[in-house]
Short mmCIF file of C-alpha atoms in Angstrom, two decimals:
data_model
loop_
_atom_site.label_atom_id
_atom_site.label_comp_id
_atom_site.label_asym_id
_atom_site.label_seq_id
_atom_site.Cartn_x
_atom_site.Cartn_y
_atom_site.Cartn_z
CA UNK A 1430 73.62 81.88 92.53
CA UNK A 1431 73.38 83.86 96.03
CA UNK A 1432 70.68 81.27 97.31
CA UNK A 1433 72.85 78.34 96.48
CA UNK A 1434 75.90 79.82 97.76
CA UNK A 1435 73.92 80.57 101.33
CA UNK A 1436 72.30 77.35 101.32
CA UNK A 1437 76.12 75.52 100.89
CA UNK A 1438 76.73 77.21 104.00
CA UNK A 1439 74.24 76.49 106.02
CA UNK A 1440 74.71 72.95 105.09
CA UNK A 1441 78.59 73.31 104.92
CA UNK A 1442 78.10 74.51 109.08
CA UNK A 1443 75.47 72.51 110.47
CA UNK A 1444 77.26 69.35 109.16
CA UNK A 1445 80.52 70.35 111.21
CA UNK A 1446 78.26 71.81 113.87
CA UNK A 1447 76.89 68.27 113.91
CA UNK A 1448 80.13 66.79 114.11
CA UNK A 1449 81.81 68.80 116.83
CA UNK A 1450 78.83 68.09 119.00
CA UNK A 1451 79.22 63.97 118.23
CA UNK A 1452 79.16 62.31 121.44
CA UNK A 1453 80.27 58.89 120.34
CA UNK A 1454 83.65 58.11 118.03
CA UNK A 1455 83.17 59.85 114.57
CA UNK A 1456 84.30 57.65 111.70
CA UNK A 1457 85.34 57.96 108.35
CA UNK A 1458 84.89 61.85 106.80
CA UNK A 1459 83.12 62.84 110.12
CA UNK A 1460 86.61 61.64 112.09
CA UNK A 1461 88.67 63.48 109.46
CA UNK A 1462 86.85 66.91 110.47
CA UNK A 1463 86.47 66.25 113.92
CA UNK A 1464 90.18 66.19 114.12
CA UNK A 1465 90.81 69.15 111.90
CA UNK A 1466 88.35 71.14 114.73
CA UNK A 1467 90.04 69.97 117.53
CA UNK A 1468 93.29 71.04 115.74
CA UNK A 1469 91.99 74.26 115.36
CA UNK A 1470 91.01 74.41 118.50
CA UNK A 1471 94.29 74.02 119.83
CA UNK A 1472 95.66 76.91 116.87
CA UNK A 1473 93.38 79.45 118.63
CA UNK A 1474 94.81 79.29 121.68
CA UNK A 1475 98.22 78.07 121.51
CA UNK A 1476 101.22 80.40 123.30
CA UNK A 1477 98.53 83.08 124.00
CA UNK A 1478 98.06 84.95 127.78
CA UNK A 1479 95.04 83.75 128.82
CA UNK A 1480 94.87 87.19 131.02
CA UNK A 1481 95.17 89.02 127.36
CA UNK A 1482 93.11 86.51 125.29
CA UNK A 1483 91.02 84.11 125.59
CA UNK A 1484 88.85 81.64 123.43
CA UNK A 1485 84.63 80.77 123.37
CA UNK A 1486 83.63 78.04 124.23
CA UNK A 1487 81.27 78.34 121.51
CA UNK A 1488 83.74 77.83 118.53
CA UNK A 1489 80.95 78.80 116.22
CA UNK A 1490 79.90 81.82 114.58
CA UNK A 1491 77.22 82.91 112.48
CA UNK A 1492 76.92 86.60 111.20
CA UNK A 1493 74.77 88.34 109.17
CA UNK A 1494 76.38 91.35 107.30
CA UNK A 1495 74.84 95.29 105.83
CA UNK A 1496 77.61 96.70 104.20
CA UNK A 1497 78.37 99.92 102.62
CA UNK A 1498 80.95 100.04 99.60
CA UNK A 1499 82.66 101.97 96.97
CA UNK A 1500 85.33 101.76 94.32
CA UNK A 1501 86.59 105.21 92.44
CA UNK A 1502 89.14 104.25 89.72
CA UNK A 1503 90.61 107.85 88.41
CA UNK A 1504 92.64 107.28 85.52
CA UNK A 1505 94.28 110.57 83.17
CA UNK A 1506 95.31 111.03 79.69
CA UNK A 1507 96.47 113.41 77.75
CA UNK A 1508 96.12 113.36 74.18
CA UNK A 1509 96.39 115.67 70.97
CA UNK A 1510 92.74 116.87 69.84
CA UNK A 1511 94.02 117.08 66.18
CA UNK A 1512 93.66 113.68 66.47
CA UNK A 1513 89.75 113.50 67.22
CA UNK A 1514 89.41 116.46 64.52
CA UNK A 1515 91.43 118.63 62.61
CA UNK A 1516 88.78 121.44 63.39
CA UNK A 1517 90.77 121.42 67.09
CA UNK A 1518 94.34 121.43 67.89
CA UNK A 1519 96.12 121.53 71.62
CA UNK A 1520 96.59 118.85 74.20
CA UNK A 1521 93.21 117.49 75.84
CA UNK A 1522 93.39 116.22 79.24
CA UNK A 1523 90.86 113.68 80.19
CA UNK A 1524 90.03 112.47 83.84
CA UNK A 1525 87.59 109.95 84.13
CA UNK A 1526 86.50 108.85 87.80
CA UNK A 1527 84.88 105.88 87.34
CA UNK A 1528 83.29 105.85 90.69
CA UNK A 1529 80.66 102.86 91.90
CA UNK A 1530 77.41 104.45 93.62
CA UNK A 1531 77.30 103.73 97.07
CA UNK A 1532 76.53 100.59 97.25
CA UNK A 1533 74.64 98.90 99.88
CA UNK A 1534 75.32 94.79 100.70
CA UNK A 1535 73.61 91.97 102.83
CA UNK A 1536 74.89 88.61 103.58
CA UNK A 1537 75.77 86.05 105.77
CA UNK A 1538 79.01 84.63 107.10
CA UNK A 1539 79.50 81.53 108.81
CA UNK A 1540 83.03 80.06 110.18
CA UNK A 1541 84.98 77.98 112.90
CA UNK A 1542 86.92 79.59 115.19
CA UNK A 1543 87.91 82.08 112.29
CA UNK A 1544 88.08 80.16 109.43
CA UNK A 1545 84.75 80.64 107.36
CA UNK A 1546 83.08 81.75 104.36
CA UNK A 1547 80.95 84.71 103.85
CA UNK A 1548 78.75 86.67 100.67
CA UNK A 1549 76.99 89.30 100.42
CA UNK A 1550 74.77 90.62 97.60
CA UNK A 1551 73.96 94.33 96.25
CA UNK A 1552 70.57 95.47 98.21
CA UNK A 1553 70.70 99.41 96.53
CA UNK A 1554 69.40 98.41 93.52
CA UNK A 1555 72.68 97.44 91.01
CA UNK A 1556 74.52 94.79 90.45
CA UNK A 1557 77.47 93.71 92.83
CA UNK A 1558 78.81 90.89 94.96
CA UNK A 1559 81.46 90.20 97.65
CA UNK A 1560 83.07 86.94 97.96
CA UNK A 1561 84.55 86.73 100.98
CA UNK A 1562 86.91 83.62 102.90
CA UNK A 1563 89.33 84.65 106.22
CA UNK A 1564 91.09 81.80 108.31
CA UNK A 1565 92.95 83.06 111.06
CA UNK A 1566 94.94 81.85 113.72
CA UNK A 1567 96.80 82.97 117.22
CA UNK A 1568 99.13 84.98 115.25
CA UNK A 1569 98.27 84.70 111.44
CA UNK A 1570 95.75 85.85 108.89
CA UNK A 1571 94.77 85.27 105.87
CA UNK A 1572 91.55 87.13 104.44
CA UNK A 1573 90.46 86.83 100.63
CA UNK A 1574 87.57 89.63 98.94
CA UNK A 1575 86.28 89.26 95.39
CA UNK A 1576 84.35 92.08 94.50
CA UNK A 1577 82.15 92.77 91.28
CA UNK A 1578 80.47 95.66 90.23
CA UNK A 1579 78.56 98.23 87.15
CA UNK A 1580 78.96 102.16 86.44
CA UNK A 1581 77.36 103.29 83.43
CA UNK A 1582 77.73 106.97 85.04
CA UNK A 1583 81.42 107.83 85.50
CA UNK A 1584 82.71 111.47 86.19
CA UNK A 1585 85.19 113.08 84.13
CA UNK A 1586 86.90 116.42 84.59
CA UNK A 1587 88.61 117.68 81.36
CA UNK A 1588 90.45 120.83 79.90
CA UNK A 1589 92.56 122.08 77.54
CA UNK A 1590 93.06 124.90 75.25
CA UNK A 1591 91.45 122.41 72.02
CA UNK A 1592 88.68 124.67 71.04
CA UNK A 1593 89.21 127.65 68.89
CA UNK A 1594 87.08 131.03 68.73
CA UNK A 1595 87.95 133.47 65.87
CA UNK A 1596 90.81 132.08 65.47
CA UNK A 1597 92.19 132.15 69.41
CA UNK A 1598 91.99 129.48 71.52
CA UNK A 1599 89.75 128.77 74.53
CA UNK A 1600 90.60 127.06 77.77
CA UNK A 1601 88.20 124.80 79.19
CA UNK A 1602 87.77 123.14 82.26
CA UNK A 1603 84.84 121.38 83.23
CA UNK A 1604 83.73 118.74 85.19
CA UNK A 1605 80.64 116.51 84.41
CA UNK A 1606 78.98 113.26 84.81
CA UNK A 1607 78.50 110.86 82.03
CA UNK A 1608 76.25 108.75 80.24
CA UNK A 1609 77.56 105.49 79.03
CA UNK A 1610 75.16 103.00 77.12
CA UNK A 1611 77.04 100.32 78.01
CA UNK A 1612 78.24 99.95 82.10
CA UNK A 1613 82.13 99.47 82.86
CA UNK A 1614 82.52 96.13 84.47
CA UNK A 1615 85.08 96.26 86.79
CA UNK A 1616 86.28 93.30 89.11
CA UNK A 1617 88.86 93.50 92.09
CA UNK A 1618 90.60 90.21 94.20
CA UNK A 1619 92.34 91.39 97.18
CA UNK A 1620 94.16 89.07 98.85
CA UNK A 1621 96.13 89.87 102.41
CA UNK A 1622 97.96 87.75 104.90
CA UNK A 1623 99.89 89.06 107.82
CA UNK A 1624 101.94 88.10 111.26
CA UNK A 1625 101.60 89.60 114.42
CA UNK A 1626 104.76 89.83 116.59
CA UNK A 1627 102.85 90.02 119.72
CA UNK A 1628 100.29 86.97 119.09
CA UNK A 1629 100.58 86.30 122.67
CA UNK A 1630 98.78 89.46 124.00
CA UNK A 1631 96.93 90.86 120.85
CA UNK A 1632 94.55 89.55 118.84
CA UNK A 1633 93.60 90.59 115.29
CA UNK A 1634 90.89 87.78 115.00
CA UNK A 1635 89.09 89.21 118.08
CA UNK A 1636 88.44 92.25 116.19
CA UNK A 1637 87.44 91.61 112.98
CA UNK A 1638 85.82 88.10 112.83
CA UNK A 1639 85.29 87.77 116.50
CA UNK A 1640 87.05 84.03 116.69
CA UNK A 1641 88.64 85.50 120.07
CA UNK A 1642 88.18 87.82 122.96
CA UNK A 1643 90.49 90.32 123.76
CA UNK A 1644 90.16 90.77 127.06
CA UNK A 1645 92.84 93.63 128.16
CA UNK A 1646 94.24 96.08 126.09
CA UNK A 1647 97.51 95.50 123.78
CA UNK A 1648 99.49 96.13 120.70
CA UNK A 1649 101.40 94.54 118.65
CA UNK A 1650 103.63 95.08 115.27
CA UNK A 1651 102.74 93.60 112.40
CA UNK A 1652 104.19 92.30 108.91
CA UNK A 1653 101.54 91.80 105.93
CA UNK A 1654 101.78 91.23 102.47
CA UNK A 1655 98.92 91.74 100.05
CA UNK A 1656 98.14 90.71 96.33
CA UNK A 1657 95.56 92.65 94.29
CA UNK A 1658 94.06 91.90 91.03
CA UNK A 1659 91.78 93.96 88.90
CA UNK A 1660 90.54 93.60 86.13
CA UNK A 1661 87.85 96.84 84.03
CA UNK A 1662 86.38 96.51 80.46
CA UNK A 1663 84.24 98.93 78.93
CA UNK A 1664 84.65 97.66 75.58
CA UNK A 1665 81.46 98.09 73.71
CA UNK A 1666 80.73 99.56 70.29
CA UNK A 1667 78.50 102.43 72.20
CA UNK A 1668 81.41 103.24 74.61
CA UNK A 1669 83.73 104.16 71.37
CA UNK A 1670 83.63 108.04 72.29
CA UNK A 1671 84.80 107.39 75.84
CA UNK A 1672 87.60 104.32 74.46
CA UNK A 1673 88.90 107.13 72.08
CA UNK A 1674 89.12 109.82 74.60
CA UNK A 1675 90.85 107.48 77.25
CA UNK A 1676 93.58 107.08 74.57
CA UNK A 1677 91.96 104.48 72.71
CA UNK A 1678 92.18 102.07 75.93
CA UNK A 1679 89.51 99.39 76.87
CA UNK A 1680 90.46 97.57 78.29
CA UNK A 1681 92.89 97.16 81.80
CA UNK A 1682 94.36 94.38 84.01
CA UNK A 1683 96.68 94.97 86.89
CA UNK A 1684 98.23 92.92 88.90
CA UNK A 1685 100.10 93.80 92.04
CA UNK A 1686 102.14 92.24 94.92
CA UNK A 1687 103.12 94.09 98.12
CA UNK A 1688 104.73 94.05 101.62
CA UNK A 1689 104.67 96.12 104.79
CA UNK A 1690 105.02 96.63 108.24
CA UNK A 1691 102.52 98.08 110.47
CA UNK A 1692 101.10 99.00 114.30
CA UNK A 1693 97.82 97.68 115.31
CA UNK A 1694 96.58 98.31 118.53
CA UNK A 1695 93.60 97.41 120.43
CA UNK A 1696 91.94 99.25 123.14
CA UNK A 1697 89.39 97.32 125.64
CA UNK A 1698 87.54 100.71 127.96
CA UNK A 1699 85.47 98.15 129.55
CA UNK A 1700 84.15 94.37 129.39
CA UNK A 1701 82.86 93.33 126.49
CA UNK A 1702 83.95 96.80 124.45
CA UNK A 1703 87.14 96.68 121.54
CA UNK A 1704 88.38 99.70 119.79
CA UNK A 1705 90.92 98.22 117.18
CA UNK A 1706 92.78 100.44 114.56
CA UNK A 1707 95.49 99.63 112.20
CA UNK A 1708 97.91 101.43 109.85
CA UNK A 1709 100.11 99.75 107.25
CA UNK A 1710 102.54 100.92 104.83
CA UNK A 1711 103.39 98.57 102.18
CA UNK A 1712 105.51 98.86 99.32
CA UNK A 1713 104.45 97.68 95.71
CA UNK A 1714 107.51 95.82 94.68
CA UNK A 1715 105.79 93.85 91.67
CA UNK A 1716 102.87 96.14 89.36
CA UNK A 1717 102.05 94.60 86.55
CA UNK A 1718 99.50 96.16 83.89
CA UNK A 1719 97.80 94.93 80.56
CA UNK A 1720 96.34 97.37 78.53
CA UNK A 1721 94.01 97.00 75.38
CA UNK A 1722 93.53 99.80 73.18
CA UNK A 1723 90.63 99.81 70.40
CA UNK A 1724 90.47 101.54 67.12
CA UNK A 1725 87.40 102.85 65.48
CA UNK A 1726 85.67 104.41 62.69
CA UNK A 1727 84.36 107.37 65.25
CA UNK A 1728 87.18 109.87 64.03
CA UNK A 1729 85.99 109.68 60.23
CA UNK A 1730 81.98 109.43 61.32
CA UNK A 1731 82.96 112.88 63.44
CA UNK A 1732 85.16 114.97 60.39
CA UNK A 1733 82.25 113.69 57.96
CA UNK A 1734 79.21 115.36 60.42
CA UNK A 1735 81.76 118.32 60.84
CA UNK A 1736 81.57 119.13 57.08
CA UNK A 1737 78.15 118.45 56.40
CA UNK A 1738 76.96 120.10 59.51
CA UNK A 1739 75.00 117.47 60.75
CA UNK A 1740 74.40 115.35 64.01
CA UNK A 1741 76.73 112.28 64.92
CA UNK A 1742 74.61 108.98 64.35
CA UNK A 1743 75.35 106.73 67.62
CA UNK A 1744 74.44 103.15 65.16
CA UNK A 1745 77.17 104.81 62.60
CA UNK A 1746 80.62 104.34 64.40
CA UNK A 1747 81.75 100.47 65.98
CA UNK A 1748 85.06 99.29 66.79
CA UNK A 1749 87.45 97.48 64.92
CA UNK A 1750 86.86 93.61 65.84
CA UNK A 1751 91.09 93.50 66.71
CA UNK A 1752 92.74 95.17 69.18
CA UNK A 1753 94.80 97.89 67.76
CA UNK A 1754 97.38 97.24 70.63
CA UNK A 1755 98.37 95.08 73.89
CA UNK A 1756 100.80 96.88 76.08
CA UNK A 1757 102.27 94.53 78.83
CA UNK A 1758 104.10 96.78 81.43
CA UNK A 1759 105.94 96.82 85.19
CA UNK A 1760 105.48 100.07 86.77
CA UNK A 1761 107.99 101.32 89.38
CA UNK A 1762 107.97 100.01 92.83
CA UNK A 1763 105.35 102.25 94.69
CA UNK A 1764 103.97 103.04 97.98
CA UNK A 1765 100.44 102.45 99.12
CA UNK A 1766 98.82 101.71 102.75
CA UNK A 1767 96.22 99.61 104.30
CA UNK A 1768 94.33 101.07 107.15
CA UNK A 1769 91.53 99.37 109.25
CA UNK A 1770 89.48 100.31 112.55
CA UNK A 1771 86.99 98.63 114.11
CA UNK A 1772 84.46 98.65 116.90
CA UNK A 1773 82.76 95.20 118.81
CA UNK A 1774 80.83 94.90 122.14
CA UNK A 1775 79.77 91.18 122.87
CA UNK A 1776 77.76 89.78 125.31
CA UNK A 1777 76.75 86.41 126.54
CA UNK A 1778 77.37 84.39 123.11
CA UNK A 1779 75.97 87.35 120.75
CA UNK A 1780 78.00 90.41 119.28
CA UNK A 1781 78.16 93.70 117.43
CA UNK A 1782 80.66 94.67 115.26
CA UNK A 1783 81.23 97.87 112.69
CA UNK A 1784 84.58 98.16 110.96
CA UNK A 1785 86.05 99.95 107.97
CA UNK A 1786 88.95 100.02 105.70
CA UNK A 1787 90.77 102.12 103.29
CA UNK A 1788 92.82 100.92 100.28
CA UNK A 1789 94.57 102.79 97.42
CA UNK A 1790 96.93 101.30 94.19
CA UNK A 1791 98.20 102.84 91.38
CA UNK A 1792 99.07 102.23 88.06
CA UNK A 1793 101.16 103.80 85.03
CA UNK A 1794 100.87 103.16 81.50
CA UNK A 1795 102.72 105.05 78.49
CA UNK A 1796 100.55 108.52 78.60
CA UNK A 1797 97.91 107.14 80.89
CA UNK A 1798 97.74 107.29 84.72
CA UNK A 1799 95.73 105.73 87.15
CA UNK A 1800 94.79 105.49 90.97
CA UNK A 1801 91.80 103.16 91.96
CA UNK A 1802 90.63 103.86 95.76
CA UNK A 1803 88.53 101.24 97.56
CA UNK A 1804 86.40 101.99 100.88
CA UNK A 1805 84.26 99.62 102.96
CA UNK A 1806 81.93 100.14 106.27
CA UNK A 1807 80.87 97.11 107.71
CA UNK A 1808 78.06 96.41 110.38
CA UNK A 1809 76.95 92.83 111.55
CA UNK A 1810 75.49 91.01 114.43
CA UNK A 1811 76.60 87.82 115.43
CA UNK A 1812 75.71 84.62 117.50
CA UNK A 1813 77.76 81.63 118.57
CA UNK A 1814 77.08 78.14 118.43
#
């Protein structure tokens, strides 16, 4: 799939390559994107301070990407260990933190004046992918990211007074890593736009797809607004231990929709040198999550090795083929924040760039509680066309 995806862009940019270099009068489909370039063209650069910003004259650019990723999802239940066995008794807190390894990308990005396409494939060794598509304008952006990945190997910190000792209670807490047969798949869409109310003077294209050049420093207030969609399943007949300890949940969707207002600011020491860095409130107004919880025969395979003394048989226990629930719920409106910086020195028609971001969302479900954080690092080298 990766080498037909790169190959449509190649062919998807050296067709309009070969079009806005045309010398005679395009007709037909090639006319039809030889005006949408020139109108782009025109987007890039219209109302802006030429002494602030200024466009290529190469409009295109084609990067090649190593990134550096990863997603922690920490979710928290609490549930009554009578329930597991009636050998225990007391509340049990469990804390999963589903955390991706660090997870190393390559790909390549290709685009027109900021609008492009872009993937990037898992290099470290798992399995992953990032989707990628920004289009941005003098002062407007619009970036989506679809990323996919595996953990088989989540952390979990739990405790509770649930074990007994001559008849008194013990507290535990422990923290340890652990070994699922089958991986969680989790997927995330993250989609932002945003507006800049200094377009004129500061450019959020020159520092994160390089469509632009900032040439002196400036700042500028922002408005964004951001979806986000996940989507995690770890139901599997081998993950029924874990299922029954996260509260007999499997299965989670979320869907959220914020807004926010923000300060982004870049900073231009010298020619050819950007320092860009942005900070972004934004309040959850709409949090929608879907939760499926599984059943299973684990409790009765667990009282039954209890009384004879004997070793839990993994091929024993399996899930009931039905969910035993769907909970559709709104959680209350929430804050989270977006934050970004970013470093790019160009010269002649080639570049450097490194940038990061932060993102965190939340979630609430009856007796569950979760908080998935997403981190990024970003290096590529570009040329223009």
């Amino acid at each position: 799939m990766k080498r037909s995806f790169i190959l449509s862009i190649f062919i998807f940019s050296s067709t309009l390559m070969l079009v806005a270099q045309t010398t005679h009068e395009p007709k037909g489909v090639m006319r039809f994107l030889h005006k949408l370039g020139t109108l782009i063209d025109t987007m890039a650069v219209k109302g802006v301070d030429p002494h602030y910003i200024t466009a290529p004259e190469r409009p295109w650019q084609v990067i090649a990407k190593g990134n550096v990723n990863q997603s922690e999802l920490r979710m928290k239940s609490t549930i009554n260990s009578a329930t597991i066995s009636t050998e225990m008794t007391g509340d049990l807190e469990w804390e999963p933190r589903i955390k991706s390894s660090l997870l190393s990308y390559a790909g390549i990005w290709a685009g027109y004046r900021g609008y492009g396409l872009g993937y990037s494939w898992n290099v470290s060794g798992g399995k992953g992918s990032i989707l990628s598509f920004g289009a941005t304008g003098g002062s407007y952006g619009i970036n989506l990211r679809i990323h996919t990945f595996r953990s088989n190997k989540p952390e979990v910190h739990y405790e509770g007074a649930f074990l007994y000792e001559n008849g008194q209670p013990i507290f535990i807490t422990k923290t340890d890593q652990v070994q699922l047969a089958s991986a969680i798949k989790t997927r995330t869409l993250l989609l932002d736009a945003y507006y800049l109310f200094n377009g004129k003077r500061f450019s959020y294209a020159a520092a994160y797809d390089q469509s632009v050049i900032q040439k002196r420093s400036a700042g500028s207030f922002m408005a964004g607004a951001m979806y986000y969609h996940s989507h995690i399943n770890y139901v599997d007949d081998e993950n029924a231990a874990f299922i029954m300890l996260m509260d007999d949940i499997g299965r989670i969707k979320q869907w959220q929709f914020s807004v926010g207002a923000g300060y982004a600011y870049n900073f231009v020491p010298c020619q050819g040198l950007l320092i860009s860095a942005m900070f972004m409130p934004m309040l959850t107004i709409y949090d929608r999550h879907k939760t499926w919880r599984y059943d299973s025969n684990l409790r009765e395979v667990i009282e039954t090795a209890i009384q004879a003394e004997d070793e839990l048989i993994m091929n024993e226990y399996h899930l009931n083929d039905e969910p035993l629930s769907i909970t559709d719920g709104h959680s209350p409106v929430a804050l989270n924040f977006d934050t970004r910086l970013s470093l790019t020195y160009q010269w002649s028609r080639f570049f450097i760039n490194a940038y990061g971001q932060f993102s965190r969302f939340h979630f609430k479900d009856d007796g569950v509680k979760g908080t998935l954080r997403d981190w990024y690092i970003n290096a590529s080298i570009g040329v223009r066309f």
